[in-house]
CSV table of C-alpha atoms in Angstrom, one decimal:
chain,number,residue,atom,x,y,z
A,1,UNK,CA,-60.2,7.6,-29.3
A,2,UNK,CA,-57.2,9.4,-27.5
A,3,UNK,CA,-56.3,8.7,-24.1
A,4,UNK,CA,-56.7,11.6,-22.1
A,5,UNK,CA,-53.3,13.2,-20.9
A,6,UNK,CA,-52.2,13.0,-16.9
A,7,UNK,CA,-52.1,16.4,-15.2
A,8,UNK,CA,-49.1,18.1,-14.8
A,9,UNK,CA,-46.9,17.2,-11.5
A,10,UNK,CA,-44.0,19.6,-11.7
A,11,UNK,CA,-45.6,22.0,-8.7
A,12,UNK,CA,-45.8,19.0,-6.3
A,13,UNK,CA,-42.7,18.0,-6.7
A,14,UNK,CA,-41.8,21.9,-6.3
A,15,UNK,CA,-43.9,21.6,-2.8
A,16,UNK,CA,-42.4,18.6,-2.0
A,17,UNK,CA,-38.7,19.7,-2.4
A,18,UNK,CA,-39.0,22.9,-0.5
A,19,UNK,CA,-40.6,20.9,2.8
A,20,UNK,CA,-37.9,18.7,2.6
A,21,UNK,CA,-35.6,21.5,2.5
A,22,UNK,CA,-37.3,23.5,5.2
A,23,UNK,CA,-37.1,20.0,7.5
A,24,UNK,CA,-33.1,19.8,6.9
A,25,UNK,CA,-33.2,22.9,7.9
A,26,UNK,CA,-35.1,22.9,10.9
A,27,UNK,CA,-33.4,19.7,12.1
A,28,UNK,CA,-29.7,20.8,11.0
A,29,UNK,CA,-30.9,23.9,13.2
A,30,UNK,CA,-32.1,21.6,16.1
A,31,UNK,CA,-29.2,19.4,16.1
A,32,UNK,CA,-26.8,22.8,16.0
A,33,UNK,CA,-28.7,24.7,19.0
A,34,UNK,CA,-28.0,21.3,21.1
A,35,UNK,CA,-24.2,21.4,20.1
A,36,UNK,CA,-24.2,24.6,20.7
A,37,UNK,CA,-25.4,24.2,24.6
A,38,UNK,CA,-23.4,21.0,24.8
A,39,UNK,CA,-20.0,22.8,23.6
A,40,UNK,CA,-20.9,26.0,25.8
A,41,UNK,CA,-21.6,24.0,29.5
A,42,UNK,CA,-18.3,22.2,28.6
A,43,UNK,CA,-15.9,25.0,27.2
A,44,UNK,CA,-17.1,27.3,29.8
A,45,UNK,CA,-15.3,28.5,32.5
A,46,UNK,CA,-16.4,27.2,36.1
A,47,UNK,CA,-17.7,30.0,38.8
A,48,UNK,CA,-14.8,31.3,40.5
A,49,UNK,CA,-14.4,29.5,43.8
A,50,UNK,CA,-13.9,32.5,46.4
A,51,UNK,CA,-11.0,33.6,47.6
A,52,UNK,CA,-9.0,31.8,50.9
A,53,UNK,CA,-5.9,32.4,53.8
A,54,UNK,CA,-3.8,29.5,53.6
A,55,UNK,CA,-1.8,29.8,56.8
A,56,UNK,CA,2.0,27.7,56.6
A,57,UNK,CA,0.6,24.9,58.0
A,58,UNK,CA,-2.0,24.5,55.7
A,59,UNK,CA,-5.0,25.7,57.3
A,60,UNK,CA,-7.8,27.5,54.9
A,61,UNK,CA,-9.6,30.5,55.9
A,62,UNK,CA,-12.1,32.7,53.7
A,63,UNK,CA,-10.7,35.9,52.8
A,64,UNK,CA,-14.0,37.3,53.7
A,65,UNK,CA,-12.9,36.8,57.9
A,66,UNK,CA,-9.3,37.9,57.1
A,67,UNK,CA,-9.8,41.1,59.7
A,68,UNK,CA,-11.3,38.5,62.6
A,69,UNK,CA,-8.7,36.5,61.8
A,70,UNK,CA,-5.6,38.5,61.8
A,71,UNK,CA,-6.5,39.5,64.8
A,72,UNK,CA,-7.0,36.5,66.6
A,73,UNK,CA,-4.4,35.0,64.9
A,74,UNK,CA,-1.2,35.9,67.8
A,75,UNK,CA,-2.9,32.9,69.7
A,76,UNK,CA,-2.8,32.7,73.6
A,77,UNK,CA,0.5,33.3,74.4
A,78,UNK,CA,0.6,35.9,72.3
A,79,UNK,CA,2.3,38.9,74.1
A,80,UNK,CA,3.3,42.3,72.5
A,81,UNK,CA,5.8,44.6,73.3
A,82,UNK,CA,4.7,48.3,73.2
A,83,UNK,CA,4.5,50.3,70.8
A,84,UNK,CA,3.8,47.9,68.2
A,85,UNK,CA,1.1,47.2,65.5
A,86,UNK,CA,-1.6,44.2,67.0
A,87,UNK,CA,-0.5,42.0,64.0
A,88,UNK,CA,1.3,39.1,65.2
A,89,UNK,CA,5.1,39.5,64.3
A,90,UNK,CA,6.4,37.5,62.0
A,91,UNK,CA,3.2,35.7,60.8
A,92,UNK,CA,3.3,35.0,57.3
A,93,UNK,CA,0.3,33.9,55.2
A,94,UNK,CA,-0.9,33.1,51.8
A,95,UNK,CA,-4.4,34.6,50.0
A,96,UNK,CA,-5.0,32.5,47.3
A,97,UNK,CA,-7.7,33.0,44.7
A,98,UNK,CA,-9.1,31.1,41.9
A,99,UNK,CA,-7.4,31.3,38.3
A,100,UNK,CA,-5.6,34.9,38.4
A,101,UNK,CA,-4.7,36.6,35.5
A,102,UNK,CA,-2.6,39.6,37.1
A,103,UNK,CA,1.4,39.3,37.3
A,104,UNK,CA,1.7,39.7,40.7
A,105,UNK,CA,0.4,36.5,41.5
A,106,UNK,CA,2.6,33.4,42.2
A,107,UNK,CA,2.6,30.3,40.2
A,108,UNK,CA,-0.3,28.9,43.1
A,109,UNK,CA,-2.7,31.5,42.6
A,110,UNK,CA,-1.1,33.5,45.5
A,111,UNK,CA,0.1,36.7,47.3
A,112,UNK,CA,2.3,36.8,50.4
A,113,UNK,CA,2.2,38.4,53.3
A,114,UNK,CA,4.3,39.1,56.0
A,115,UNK,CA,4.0,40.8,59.4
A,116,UNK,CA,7.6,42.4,60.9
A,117,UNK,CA,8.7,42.0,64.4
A,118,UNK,CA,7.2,45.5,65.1
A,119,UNK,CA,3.6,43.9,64.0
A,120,UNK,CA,2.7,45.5,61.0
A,121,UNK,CA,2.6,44.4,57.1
A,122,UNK,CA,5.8,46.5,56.4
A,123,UNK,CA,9.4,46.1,55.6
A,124,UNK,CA,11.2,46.1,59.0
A,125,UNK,CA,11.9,49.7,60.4
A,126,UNK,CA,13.4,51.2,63.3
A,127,UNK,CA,11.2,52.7,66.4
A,128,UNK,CA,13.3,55.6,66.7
A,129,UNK,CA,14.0,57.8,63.8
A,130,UNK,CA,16.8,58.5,61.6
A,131,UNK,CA,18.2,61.9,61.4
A,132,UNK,CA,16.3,63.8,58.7
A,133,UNK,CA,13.4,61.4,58.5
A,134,UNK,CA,10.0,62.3,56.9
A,135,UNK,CA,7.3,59.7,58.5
A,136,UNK,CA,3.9,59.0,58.1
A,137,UNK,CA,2.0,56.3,60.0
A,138,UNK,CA,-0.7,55.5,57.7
A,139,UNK,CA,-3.8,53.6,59.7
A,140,UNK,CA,-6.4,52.0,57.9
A,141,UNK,CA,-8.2,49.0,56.9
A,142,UNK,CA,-8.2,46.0,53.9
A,143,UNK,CA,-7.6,48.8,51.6
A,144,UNK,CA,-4.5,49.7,53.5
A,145,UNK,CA,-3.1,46.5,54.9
A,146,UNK,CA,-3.6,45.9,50.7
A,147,UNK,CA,-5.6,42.7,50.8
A,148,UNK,CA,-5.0,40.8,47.3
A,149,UNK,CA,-2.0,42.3,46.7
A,150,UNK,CA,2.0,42.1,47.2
A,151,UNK,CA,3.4,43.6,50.3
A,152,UNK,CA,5.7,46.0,47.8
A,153,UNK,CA,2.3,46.9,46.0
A,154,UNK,CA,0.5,48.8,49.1
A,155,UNK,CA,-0.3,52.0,48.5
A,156,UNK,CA,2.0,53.0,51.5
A,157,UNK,CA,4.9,51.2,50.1
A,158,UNK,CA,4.5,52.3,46.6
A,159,UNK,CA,3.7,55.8,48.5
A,160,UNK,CA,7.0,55.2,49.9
A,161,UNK,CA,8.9,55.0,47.0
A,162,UNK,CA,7.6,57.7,45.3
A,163,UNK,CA,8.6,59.9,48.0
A,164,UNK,CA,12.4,58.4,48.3
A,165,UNK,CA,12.8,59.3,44.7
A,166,UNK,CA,11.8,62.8,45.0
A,167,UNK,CA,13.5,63.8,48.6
A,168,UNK,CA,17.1,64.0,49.9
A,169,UNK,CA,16.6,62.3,53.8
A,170,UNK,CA,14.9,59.4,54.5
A,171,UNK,CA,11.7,58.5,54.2
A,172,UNK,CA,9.5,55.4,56.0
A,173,UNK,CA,5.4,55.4,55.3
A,174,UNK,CA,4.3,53.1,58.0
A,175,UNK,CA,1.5,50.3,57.2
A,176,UNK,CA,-0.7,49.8,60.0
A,177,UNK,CA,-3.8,48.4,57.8
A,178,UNK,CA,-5.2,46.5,60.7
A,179,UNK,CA,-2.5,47.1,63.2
A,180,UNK,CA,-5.1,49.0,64.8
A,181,UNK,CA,-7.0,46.1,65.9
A,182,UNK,CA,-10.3,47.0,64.1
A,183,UNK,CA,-11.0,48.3,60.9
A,184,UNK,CA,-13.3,51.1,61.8
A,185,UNK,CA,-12.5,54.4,62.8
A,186,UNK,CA,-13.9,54.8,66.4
A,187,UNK,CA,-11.7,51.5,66.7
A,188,UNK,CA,-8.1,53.8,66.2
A,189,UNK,CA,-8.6,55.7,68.6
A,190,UNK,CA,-7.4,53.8,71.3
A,191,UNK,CA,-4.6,52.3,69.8
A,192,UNK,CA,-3.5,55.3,68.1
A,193,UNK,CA,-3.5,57.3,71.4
A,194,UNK,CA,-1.4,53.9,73.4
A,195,UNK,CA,1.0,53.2,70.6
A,196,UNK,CA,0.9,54.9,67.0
A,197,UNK,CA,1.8,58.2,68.1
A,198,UNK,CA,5.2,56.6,70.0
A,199,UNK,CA,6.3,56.0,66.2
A,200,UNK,CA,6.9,59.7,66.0
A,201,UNK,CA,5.4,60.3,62.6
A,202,UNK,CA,5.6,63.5,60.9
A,203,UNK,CA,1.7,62.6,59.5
A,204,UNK,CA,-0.9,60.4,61.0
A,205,UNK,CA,-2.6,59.7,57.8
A,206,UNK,CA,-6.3,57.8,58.3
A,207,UNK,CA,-7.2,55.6,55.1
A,208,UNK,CA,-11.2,55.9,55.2
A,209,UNK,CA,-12.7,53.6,53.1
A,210,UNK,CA,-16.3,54.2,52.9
A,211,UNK,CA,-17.5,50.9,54.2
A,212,UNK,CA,-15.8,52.1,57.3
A,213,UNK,CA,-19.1,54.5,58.0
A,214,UNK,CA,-21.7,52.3,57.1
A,215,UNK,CA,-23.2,49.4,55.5
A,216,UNK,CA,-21.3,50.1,51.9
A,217,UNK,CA,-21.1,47.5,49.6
A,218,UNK,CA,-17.7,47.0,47.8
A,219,UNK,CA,-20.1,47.0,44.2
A,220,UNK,CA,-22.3,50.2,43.6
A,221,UNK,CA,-25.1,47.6,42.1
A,222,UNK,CA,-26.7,44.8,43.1
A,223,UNK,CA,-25.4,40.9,41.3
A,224,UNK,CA,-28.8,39.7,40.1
A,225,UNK,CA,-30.1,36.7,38.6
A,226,UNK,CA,-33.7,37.0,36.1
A,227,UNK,CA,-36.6,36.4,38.2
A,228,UNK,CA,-37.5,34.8,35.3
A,229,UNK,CA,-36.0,32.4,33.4
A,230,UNK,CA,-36.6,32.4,29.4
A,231,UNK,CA,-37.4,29.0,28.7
A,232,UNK,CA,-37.5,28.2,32.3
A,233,UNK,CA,-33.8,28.4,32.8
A,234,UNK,CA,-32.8,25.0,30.3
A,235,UNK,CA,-30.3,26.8,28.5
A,236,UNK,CA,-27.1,28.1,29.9
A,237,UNK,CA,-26.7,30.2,26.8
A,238,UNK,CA,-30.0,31.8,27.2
A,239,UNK,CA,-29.1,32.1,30.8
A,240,UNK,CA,-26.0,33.9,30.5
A,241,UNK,CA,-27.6,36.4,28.3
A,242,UNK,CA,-30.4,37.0,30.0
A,243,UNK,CA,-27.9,37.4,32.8
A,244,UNK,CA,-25.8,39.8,31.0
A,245,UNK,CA,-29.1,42.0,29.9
A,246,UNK,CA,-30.1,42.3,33.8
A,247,UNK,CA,-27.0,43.1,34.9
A,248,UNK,CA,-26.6,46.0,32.4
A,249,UNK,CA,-30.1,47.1,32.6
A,250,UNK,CA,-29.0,47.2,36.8
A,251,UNK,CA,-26.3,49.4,35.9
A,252,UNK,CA,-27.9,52.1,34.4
A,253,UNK,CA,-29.6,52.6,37.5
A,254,UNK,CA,-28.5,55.7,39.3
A,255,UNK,CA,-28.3,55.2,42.9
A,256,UNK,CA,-27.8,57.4,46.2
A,257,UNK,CA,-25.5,56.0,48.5
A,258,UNK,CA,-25.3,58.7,51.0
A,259,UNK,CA,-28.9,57.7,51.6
A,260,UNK,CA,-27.4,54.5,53.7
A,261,UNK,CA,-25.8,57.9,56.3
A,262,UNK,CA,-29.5,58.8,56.4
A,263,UNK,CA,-31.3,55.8,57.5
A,264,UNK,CA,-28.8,53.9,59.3
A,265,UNK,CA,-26.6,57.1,61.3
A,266,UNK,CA,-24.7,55.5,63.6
A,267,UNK,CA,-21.9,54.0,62.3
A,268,UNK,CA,-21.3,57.5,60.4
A,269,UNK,CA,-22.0,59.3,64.0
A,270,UNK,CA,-19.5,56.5,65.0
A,271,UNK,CA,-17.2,57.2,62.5
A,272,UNK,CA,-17.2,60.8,63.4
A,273,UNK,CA,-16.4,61.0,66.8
A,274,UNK,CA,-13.2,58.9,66.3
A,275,UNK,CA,-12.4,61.4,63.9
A,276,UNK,CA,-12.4,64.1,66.3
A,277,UNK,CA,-10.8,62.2,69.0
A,278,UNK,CA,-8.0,61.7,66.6
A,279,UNK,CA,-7.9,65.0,65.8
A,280,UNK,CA,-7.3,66.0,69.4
A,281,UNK,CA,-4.6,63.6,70.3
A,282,UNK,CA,-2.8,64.4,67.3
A,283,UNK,CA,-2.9,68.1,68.5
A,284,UNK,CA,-1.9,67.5,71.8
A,285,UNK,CA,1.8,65.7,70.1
A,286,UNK,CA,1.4,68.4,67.4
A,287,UNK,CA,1.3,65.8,64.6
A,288,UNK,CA,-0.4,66.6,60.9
A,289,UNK,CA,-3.3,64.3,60.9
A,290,UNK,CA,-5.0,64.0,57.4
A,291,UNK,CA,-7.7,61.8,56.7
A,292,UNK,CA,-7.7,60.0,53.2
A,293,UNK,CA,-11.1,59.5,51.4
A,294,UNK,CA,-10.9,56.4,49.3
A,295,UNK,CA,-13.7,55.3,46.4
A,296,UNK,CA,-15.0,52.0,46.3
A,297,UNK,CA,-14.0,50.6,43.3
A,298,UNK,CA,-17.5,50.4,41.2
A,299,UNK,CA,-18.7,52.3,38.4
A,300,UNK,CA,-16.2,54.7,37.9
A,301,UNK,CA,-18.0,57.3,35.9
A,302,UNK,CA,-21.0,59.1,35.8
A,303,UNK,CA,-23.2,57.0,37.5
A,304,UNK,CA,-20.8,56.7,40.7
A,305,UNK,CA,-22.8,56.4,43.2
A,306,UNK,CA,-21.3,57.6,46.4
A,307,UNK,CA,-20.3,61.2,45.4
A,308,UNK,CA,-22.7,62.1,48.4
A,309,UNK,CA,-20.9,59.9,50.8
A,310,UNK,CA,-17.7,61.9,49.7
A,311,UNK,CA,-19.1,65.1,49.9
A,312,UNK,CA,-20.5,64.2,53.1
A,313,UNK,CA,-17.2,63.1,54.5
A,314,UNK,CA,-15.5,66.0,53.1
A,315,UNK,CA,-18.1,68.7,54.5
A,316,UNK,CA,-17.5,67.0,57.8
A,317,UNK,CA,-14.1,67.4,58.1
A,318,UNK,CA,-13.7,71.5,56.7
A,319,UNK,CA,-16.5,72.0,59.4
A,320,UNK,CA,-14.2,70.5,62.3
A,321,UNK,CA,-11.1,71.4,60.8
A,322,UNK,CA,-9.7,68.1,59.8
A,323,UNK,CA,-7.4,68.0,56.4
A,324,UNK,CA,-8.5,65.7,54.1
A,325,UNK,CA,-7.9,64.8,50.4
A,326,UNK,CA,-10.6,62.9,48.2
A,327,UNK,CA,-8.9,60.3,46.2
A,328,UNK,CA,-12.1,60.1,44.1
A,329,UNK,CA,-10.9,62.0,40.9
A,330,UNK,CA,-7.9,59.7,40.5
A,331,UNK,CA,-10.4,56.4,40.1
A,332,UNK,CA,-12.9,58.4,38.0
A,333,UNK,CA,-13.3,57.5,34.4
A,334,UNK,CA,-11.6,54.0,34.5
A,335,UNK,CA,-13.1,50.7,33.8
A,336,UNK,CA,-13.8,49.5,37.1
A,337,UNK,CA,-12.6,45.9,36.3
A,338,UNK,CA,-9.2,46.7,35.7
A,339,UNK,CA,-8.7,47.8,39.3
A,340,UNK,CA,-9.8,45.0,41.0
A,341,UNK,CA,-7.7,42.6,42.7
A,342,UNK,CA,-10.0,39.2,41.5
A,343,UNK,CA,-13.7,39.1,39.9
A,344,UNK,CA,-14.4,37.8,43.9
A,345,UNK,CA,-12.6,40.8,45.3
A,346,UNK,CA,-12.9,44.5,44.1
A,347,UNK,CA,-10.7,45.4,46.5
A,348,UNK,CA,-8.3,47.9,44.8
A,349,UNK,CA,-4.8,45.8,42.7
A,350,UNK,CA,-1.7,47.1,42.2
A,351,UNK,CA,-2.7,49.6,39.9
A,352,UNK,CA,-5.7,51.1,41.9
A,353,UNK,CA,-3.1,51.0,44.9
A,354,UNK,CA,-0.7,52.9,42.9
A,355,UNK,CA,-3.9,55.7,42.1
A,356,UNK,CA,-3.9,56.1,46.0
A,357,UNK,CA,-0.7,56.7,46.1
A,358,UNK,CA,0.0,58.9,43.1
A,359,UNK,CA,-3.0,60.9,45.1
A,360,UNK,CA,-1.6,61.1,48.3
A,361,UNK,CA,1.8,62.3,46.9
A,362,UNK,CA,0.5,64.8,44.8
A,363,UNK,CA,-1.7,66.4,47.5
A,364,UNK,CA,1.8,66.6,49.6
A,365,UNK,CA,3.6,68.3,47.3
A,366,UNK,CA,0.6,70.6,46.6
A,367,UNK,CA,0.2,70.8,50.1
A,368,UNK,CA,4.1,70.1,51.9
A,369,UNK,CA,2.8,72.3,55.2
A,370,UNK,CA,-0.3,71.8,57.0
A,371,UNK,CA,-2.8,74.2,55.6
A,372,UNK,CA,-3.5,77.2,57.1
């Protein structure tokens, strides 16, 4: 009688090949996603350690203090002769920051700076005038002073060579970023009234940067982390784009910033009257006072979000009868990154100091008389 034949096994070992398969997979999937993570926490870069002062003797100061320092930083016995800018004379300084990419860095992660004998972040110059000389005292700020950047990369420098190259008599543009004593502009007042106007300039120029009349962040949005981890925040791949995701999704936002005038008035009110006390005492030495509107450096395009603080500031100033010039249109449609000194610092670099004083120039020669 015939044995009875064994079933066919070729579909098992079908099954059984393809879950084999499908584990390799998984695990070589497994072991890849933990590579992965491993190579990314190690090849990535660390977070940016923020920027410092680092005086001659050593000592280390954040950047974030540098106005409350600078002008502390005369000591004691400090004693200045009048006229003269409140920086110390001849202080020198370091601001270092953490892994720069930009040229104009040192080999130490560094820019210089350097205060002359008459107290301000400038080449030396002269009190008294040269025959022929066009001057412009140009009072301001961090923006001003140029914090992050090379003395010879200010806008008033750079603003200064422009104008050598295009006129036949001498020219000095004046830095007094911070020689003021303050950084606001109810705080110029005073010093502009003791000592700026004694440097005879032909223009008292006021660098307004918006934070001067109000609480005005440097960034137009918010730095945000996910309120909620995926994965409950174990993988730093996941995390940085989850991260990136927020932060774009943040950026679409279109925000108001002339509501901050709104709801918190006085430092605009502030802001205001010094602008008409400078006004007045540039009348009564019949100097051209013209107040320079400078962006923050943050979204340049059509989700700006302080083109009501700008129209704000410039409204206010045609009403009183203040020249201005908005610098806004010379910072619109860049990427905003390329203009910042440091990812820690946005305030503007070289290049956005140059934009400022490309602007400045070109409302000059559009404007070379006081308008009418």
């Amino acid at each position: 009688m015939p044995t009875p034949s064994s079933p066919p096994t070729q579909p098992l070992r079908g099954k059984s090949k393809l879950g084999k398969r499908l584990l390799l997979l998984t695990v070589t999937l497994c072991i890849s996603v933990v590579v992965a993570e491993v190579l990314y926490r190690v090849l990535r870069a660390s977070p940016y350690v923020p920027p410092e002062i680092v005086t001659m003797d050593g000592k280390r100061v954040p950047t974030s203090e540098i106005a409350n320092f600078l002008r502390t930083a005369g000591g004691k016995g400090f004693t200045p002769k009048h006229p003269c800018g409140t920086l110390a004379p001849g202080l020198e300084l370091k601001q270092w920051y953490d892994r720069p990419t930009q040229p104009e860095f040192d080999a130490d992660g560094c820019v210089s700076v350097k205060v002359n004998d008459l107290g301000f972040r400038d080449l030396p110059f002269t009190l008294e005038k040269q025959p022929g000389e066009f001057r412009i005292l140009a009072v301001g700020d961090s923006f001003t002073f140029g914090s992050g950047v090379q003395g010879a990369d200010t806008w008033p420098q750079q603003l200064e060579e422009l104008l050598r190259a295009e006129r036949e008599g001498p020219v000095e543009v004046i830095n007094a970023g911070f020689a003021a004593g303050t950084h606001h502009v109810a705080g110029y007042v005073d010093w502009i009234r003791s000592d700026g106007v004694e440097f005879q300039p032909d223009i008292l120029m006021i660098g307004l940067c918006l934070n001067d009349i109000g609480e005005i962040p440097m960034l137009g949005y918010p730095v945000l982390a996910p309120k909620h981890p995926w994965l409950g925040g174990v993988s730093e791949i996941l995390n940085t784009i989850q991260k990136t995701m927020t932060m774009n999704e943040v950026k679409q936002q279109k925000l108001d910033g002339s509501l901050v005038l709104k709801y918190f008035p006085a430092p605009w009110e502030a802001a205001k009257e010094g602008m008409r006390s400078i006004k007045k005492i540039a009348a009564e030495r019949d100097l051209r006072l013209i107040i320079a509107i400078f962006p923050m450096v943050t979204q340049l395009n059509e989700r700006y979000p302080l083109a009501g603080v700008h129209k704000t500031i410039g409204e206010f100033c045609k009403t009183e009868g203040i020249e201005s010039v908005d610098l806004l249109s010379n910072f619109l449609g860049r990427e905003e990154s390329d203009l910042w000194v440091h990812p820690t610092d946005q305030h503007p670099n070289k290049i956005g100091q140059g934009l400022i004083a490309a602007g400045v120039r070109d409302y000059l020669n559009a404007n070379p008389t006081k308008p009418q």
